[in-house]
Coordinates of C-alpha atoms and ligand atoms in Angstrom, one line a residue:
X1 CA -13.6 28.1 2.8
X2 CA -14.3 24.1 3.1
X3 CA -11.2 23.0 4.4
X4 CA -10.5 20.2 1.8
X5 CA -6.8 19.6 0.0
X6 CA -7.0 18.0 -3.1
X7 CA -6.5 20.5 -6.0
X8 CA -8.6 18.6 -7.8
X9 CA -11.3 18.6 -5.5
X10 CA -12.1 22.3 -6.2
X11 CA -13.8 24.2 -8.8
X12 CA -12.9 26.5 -10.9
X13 CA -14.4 29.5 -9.5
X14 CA -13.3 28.3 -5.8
X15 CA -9.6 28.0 -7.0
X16 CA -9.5 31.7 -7.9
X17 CA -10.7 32.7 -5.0
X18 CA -7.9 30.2 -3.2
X19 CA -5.3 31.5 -5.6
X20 CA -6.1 35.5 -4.2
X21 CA -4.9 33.7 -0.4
X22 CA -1.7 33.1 -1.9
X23 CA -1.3 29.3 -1.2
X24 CA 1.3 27.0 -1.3
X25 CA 0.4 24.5 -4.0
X26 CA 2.1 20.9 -3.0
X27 CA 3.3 18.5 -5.7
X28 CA 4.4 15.0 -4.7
X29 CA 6.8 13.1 -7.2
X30 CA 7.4 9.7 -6.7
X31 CA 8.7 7.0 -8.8
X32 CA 7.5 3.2 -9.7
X33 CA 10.3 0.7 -9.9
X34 CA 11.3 -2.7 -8.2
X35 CA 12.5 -2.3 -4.6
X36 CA 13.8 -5.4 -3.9
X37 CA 11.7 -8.7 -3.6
X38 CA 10.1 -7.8 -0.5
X39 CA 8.7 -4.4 -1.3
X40 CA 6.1 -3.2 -4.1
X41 CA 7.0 -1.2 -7.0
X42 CA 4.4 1.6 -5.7
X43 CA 6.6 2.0 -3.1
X44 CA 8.1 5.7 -3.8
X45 CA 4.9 7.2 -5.1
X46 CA 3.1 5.9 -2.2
X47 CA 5.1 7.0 0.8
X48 CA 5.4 10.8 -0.7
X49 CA 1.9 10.7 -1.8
X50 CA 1.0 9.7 2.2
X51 CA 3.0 12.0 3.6
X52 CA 2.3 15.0 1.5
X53 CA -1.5 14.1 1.7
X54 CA -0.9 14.1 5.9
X55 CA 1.3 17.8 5.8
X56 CA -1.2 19.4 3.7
X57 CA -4.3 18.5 5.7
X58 CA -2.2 19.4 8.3
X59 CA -1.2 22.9 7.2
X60 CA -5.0 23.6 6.3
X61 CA -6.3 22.5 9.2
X62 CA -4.1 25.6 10.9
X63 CA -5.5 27.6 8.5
X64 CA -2.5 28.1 6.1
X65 CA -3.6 28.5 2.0
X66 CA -2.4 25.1 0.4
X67 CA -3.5 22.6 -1.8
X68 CA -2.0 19.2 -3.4
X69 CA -1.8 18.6 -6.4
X70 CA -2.3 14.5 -7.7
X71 CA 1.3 12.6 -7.6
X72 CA 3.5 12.1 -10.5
X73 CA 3.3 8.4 -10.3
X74 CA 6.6 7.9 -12.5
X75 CA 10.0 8.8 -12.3
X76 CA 13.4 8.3 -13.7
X77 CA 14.6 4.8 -12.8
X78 CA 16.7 3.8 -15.9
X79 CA 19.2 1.9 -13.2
X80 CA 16.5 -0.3 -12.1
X81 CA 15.0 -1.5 -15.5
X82 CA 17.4 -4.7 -15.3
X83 CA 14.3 -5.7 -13.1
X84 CA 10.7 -6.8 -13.9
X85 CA 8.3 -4.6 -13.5
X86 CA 10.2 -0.9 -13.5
X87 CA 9.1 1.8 -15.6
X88 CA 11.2 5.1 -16.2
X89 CA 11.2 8.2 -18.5
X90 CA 14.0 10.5 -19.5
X91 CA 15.7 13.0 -17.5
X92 CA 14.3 15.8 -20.2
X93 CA 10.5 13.8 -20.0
X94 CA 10.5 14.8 -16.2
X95 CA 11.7 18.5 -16.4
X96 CA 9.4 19.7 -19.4
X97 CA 6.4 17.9 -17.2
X98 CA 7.4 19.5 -14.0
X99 CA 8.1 22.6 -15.7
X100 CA 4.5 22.8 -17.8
X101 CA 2.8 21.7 -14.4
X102 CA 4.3 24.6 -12.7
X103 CA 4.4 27.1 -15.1
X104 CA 0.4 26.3 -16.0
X105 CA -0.1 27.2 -12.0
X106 CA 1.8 30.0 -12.6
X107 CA -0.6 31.8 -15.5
X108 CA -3.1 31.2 -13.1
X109 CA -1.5 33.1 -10.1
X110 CA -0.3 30.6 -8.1
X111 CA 3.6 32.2 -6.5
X112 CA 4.4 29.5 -4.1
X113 CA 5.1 25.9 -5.5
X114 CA 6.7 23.1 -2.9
X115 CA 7.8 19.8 -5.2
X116 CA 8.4 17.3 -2.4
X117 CA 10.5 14.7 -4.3
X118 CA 10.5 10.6 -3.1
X119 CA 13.3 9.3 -5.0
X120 CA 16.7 10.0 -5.5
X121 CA 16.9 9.1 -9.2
X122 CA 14.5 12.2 -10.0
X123 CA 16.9 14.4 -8.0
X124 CA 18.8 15.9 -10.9
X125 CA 15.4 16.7 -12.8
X126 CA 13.9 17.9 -10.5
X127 CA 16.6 20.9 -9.5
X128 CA 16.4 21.8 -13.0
X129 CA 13.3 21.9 -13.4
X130 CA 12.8 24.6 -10.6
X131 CA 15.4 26.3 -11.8
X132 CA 13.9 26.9 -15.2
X133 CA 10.7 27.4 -13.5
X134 CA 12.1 30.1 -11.1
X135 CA 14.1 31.8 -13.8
X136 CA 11.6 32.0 -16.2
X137 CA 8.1 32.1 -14.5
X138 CA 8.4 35.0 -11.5
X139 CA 7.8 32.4 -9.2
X140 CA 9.9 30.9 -6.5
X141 CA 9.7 26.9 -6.0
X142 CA 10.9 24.9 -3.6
X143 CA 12.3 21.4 -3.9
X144 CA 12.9 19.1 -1.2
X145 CA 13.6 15.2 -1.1
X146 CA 11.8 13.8 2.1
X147 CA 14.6 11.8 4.1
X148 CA 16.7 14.9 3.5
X149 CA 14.1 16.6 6.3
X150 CA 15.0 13.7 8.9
X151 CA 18.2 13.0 9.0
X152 CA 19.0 13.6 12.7
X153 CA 15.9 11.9 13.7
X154 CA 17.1 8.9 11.4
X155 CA 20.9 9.0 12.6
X156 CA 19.4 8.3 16.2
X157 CA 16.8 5.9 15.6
X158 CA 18.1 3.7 13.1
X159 CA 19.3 0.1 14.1
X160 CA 21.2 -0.8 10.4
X161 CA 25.0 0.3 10.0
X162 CA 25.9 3.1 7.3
X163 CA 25.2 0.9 4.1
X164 CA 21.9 0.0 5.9
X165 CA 19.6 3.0 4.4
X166 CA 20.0 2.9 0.4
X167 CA 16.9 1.4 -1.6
X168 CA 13.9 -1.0 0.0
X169 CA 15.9 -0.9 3.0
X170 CA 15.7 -0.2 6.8
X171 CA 14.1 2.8 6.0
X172 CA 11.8 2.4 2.7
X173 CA 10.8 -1.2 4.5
X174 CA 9.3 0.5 8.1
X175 CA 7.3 3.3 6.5
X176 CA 5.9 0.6 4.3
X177 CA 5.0 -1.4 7.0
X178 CA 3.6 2.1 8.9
X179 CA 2.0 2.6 6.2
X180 CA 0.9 -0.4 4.1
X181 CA 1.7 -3.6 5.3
X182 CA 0.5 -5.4 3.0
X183 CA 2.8 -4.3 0.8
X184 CA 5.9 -5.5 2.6
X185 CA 6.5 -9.5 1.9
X186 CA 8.0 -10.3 5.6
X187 CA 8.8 -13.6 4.9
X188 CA 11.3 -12.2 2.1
X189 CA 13.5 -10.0 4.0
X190 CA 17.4 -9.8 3.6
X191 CA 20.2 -7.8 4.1
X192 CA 22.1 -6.0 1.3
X193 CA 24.2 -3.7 3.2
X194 CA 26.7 -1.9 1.1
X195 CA 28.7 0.6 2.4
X196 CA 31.4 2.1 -0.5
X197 CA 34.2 4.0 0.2
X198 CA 35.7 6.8 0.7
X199 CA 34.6 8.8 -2.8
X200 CA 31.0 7.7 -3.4
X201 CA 28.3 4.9 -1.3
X202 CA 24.8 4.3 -2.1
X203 CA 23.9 5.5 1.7
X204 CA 21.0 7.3 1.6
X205 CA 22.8 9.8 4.1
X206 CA 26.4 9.4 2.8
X207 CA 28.2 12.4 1.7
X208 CA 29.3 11.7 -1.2
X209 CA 32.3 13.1 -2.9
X210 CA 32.0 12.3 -6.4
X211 CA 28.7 11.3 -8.0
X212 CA 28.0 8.2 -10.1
X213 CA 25.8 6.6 -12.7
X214 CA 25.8 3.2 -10.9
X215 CA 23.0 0.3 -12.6
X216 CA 21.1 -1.5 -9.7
X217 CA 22.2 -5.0 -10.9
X218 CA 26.0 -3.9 -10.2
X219 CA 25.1 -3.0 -6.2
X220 CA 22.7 -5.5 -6.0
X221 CA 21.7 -9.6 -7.4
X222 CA 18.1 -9.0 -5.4
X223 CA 17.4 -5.7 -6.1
X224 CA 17.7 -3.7 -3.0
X225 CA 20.7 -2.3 -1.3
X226 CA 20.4 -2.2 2.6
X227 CA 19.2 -4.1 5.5
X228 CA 15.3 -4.4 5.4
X229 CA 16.0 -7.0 8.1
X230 CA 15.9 -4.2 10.4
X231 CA 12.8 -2.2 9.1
X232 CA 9.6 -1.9 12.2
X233 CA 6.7 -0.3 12.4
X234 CA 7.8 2.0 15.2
X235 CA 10.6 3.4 13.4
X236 CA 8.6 3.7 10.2
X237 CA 5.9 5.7 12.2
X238 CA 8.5 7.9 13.4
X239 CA 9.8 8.9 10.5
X240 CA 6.4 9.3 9.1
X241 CA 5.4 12.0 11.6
X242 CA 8.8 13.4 11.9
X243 CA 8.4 13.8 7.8
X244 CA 5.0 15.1 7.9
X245 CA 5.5 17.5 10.7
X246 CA 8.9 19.2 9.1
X247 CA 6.7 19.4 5.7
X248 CA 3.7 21.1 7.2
X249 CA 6.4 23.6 9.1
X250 CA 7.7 24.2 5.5
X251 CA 4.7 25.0 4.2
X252 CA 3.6 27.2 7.0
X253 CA 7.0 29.4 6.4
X254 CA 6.5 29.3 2.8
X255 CA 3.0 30.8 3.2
X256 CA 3.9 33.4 5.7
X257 CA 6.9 34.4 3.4
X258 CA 9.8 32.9 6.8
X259 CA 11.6 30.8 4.6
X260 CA 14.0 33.2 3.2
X261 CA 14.4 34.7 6.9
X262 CA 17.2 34.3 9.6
X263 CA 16.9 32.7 12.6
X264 CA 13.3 31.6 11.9
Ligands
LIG301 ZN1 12.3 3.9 -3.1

């Protein structure tokens, strides 16, 4: 078959016949809320739509069985809505949408779901979601949260101090710039770093102790928490293939049924 990777880009009759390969079937979830006053609110649903969009096609073009499904442009971002612009739905909203998405694939056939998640407010929803979805449909979904693929790669490449990678920070900033430049306002670029303590920081790769409901406006008078002062190009690119490589190799094991398997 055509080696195309949009879901939606198929018919009917040419999804069945996708559906008896078994594939994995890829759903990006972002989120649309301020990131700060250098970065656009698109920000989340636009990095995990790029990456996922660049693992797929890669996956396929190995010939692995997988299709993406259209990003769920919105997520749940009730501690941002202090600022202009940010939209959000309920923690329940998100799970019965995920959950009616999956299970939908599921009546059709479709075993092997992979929700890649780009923010960390959906986190919550998201695991129950799967939960429900793996309890209750005979399928087994898989959930990961992009930056949680990378760590290593980020703990040696980053310039920013812990406190530096939170929200439209060293991190969000460079894969913006990698991949959208326009969307990154240079000339507004400020540090934010805030680093917590011992029990609980916003660090994207802190690990945290206790676990907080913490309103953007308390961490943060602009908006972002980290040090987008720091954010290139090169380091965004990095990530960006390090992301989209790790994704493709998940997809790859998830298809060929490795994932479950030691020392794979
Ligand atoms: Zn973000």
């Amino acid at each position: 078959m055509e080696n195309k990777i949009y879901w939606g880009s198929y018919t009917s009759n040419e999804l069945a016949n996708l559906i008896k390969e078994d594939p994995v079937v890829v759903l990006p979830v972002g989120a649309y809320e301020q990131h700060g006053p250098h970065l656009t609110l698109n920000t989340d649903t636009d990095i995990v739509l790029e990456i996922t969009k660049e693992a797929v096609g890669k996956a396929c073009s190995t010939g692995i069985p997988c299709a993406l499904l259209p990003p769920l442009w919105l997520g749940i971002s009730e501690h941002h809505m202090s600022f202009s612009g940010t939209i959000t739905m309920r923690q329940s909203t998100l799970t019965a949408l995920v959950f009616d998405i999956l299970k939908s694939l599921a009546r059709h056939g479709v075993k092997k779901f992979l929700v890649v998640n780009g923010h960390g407010g959906n986190m919550a929803a998201l695991r129950y979601a799967i939960d429900e979805v793996g309890a209750h449909c005979e399928v087994e979904p898989v959930l990961v949260t992009y930056w949680h693929l990378v760590a290593d790669l980020v703990a040696r490449l980053r310039k920013s101090e812990f406190g530096g990678i939170s929200h439209g920070c060293e991190l969000e900033t460079s894969l913006k710039m990698h991949i959208a430049p326009e969307d990154v306002r240079k000339d507004l670029l400020r540090a934010n770093v805030v680093k917590g303590n011992e029990y609980w920081s916003p660090e994207m790769f802190a690990s945290n102790r206790v676990a907080m409901y913490k309103p953007y406006r308390q961490l943060s008078e602009y908006g972002h928490v980290g040090d987008p002062t720091k954010a290139t190009p090169d380091f965004g690119e990095a990530v960006f293939k390090a992301v989209v490589a790790e994704l493709a190799k998940l997809i790859t094991m998830m298809q060929k049924g490795d994932l479950e398997n030691e020392n794979c």
